[in-house]
Coordinates of C-alpha atoms in Angstrom, one line a residue:
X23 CA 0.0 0.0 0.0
X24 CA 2.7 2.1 0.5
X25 CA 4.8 1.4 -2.2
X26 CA 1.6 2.3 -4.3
X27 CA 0.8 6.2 -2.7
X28 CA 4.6 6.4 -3.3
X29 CA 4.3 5.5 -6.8
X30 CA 1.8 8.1 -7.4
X31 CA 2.9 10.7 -5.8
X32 CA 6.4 10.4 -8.0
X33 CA 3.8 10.1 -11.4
X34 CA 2.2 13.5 -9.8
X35 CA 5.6 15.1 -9.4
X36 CA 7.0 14.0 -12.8
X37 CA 3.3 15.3 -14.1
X38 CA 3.5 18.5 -12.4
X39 CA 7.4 19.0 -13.1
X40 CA 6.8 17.6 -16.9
X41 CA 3.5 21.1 -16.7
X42 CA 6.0 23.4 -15.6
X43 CA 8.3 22.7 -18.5
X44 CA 5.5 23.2 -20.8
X45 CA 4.2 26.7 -19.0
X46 CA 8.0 28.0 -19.3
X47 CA 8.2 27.0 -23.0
X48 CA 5.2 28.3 -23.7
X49 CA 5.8 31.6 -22.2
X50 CA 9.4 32.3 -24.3
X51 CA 7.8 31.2 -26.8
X52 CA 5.2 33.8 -27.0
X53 CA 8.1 36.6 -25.4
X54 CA 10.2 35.7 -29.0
X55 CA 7.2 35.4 -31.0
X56 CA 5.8 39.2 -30.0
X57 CA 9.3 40.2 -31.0
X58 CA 9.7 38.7 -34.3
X59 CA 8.1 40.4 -37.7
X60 CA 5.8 38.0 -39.7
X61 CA 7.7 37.8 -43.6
X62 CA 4.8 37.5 -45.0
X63 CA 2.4 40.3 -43.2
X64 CA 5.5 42.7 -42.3
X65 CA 3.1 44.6 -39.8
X66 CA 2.0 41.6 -37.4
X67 CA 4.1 39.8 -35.2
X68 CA 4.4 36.0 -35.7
X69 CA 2.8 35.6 -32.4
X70 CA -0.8 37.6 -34.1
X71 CA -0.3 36.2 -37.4
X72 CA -2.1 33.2 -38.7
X73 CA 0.2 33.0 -42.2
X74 CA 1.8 30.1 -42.8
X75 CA 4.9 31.1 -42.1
X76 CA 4.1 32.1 -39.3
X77 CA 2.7 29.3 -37.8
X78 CA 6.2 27.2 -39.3
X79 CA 8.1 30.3 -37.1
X80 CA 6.2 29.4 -33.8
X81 CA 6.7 25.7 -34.3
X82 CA 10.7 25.9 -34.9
X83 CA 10.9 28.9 -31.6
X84 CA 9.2 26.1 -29.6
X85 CA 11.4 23.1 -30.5
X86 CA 14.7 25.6 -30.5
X87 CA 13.7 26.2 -26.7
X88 CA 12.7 22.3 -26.1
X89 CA 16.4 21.8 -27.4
X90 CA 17.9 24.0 -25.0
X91 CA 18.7 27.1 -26.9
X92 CA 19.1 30.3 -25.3
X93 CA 16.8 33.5 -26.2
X94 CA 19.7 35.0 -28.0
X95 CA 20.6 31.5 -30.2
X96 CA 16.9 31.6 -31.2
X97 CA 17.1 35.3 -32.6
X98 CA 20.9 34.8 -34.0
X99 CA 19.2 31.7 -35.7
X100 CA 16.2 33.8 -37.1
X101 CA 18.0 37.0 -38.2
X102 CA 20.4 34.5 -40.0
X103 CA 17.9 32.5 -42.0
X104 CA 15.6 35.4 -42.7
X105 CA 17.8 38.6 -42.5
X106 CA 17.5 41.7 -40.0
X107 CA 13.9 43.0 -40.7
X108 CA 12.5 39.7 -38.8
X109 CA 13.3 41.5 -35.7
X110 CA 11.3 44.2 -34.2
X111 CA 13.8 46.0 -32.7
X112 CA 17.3 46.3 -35.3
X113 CA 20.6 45.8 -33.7
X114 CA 23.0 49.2 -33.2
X115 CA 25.9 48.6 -35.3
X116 CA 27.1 51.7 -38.3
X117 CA 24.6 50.5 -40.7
X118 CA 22.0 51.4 -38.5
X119 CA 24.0 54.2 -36.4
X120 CA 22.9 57.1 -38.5
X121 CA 19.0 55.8 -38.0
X122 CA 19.1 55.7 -34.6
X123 CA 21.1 59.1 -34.1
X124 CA 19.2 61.0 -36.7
X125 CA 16.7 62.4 -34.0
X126 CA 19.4 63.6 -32.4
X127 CA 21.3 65.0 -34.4
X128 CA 18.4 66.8 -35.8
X129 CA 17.4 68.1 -32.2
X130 CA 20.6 69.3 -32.0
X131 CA 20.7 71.4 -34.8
X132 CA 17.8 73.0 -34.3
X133 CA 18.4 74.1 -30.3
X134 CA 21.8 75.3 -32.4
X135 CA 20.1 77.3 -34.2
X136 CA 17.8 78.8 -31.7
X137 CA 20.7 79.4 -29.3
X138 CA 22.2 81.1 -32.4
X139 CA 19.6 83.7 -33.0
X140 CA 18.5 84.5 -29.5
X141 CA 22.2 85.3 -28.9
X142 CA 22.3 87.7 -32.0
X143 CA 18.9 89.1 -31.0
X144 CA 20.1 90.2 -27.6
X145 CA 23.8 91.2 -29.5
X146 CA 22.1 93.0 -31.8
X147 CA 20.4 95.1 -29.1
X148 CA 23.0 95.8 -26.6
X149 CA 25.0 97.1 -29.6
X150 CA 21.8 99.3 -30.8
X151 CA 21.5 100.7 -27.1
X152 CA 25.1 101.2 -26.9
X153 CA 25.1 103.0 -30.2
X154 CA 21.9 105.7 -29.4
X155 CA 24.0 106.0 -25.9
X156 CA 26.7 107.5 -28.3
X157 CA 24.8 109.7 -30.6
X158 CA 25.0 107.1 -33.4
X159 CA 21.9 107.5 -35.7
X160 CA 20.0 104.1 -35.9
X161 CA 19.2 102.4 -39.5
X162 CA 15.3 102.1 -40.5
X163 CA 15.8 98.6 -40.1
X164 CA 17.1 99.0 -36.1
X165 CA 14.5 101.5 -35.9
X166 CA 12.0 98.9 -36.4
X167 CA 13.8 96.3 -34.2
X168 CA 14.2 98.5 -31.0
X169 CA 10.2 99.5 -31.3
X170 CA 9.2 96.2 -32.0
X171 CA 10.9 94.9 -28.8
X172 CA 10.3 98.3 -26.9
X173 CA 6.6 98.7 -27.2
X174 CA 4.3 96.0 -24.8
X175 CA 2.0 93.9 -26.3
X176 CA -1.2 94.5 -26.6
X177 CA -3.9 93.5 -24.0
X178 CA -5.5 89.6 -23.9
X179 CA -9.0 89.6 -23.2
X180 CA -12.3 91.8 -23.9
X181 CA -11.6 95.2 -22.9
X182 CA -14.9 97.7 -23.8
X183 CA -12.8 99.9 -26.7
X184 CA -12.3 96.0 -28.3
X185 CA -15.5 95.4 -28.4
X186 CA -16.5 98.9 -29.6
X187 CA -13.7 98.7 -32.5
X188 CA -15.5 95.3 -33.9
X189 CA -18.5 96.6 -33.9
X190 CA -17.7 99.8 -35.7
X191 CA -15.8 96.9 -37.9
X192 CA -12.2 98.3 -37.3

């Protein structure tokens, strides 16, 4: 009787240990498959595709992992046999440096260039002050500048001489 409830109990531990297996092959198998690009659809991942191919990429990503292969050996494997664009996300290397740095460098240029003319704004009129400090006539052009920074903006909001002005149509 004993040698029975012991006999179970091991079939019940191989069963449960045998169910594990399956959940954690299961579960990187669907992790790889979320991350690898369907050939044939291009915009679904293998794991929502139902293309053949597909279904032939899940398959092999299961029995890669049942044969012990790493995460990384899986993805080597795939990018090998079916190039780069299988993969969601591209590998850094100088092919693909000027993709990835592109925003960047584009940022960059443009807070460049903002840097650039807010300096020569505030240049421009510390060396207007300095020159009607000296006596130095202004151009039309830094005539316009200096009362285009000098006068206040106008008021936000309904003030009673706005509202008269629209309805006289001014």
């Amino acid at each position: 009787m004993a040698y029975e409830k012991w006999c179970r109990s091991t079939r019940m531990e191989i069963k449960d240990d045998e169910v594990k297996k399956a959940q954690v092959v299961e579960a990187r198998a669907r992790n790889i498959s979320h991350n690898v690009r369907c050939t044939e659809c291009g915009s679904q991942s293998i794991e929502d595709s139902q293309a053949d191919i597909a279904i032939l990429l899940r398959k092999l990503i299961r029995d890669e992992i049942r044969a012990g292969k790493s995460d990384k050996e899986i993805y080597k494997k795939l990018e090998e046999d079916y190039g780069e664009t299988v993969l969601y996300a591209p590998k850094f290397d100088l092919q693909t440096a000027a993709l990835w740095l592109s925003p960047l460098l584009v940022a960059g240029a443009a807070g460049g260039m903002w840097a650039y003319n807010k300096h020569r704004q505030k240049t421009n009129v510390h060396i207007m002050a300095l020159n009607l400090v000296r006596g130095v006539p202004l151009t039309p052009k830094e005539k316009e500048t200096m009362l285009d920074l000098l006068t206040p903006p106008p008021p936000q909001g309904v003030t009673p001489s706005s509202l008269w002005n629209r309805w006289r149509g001014w």
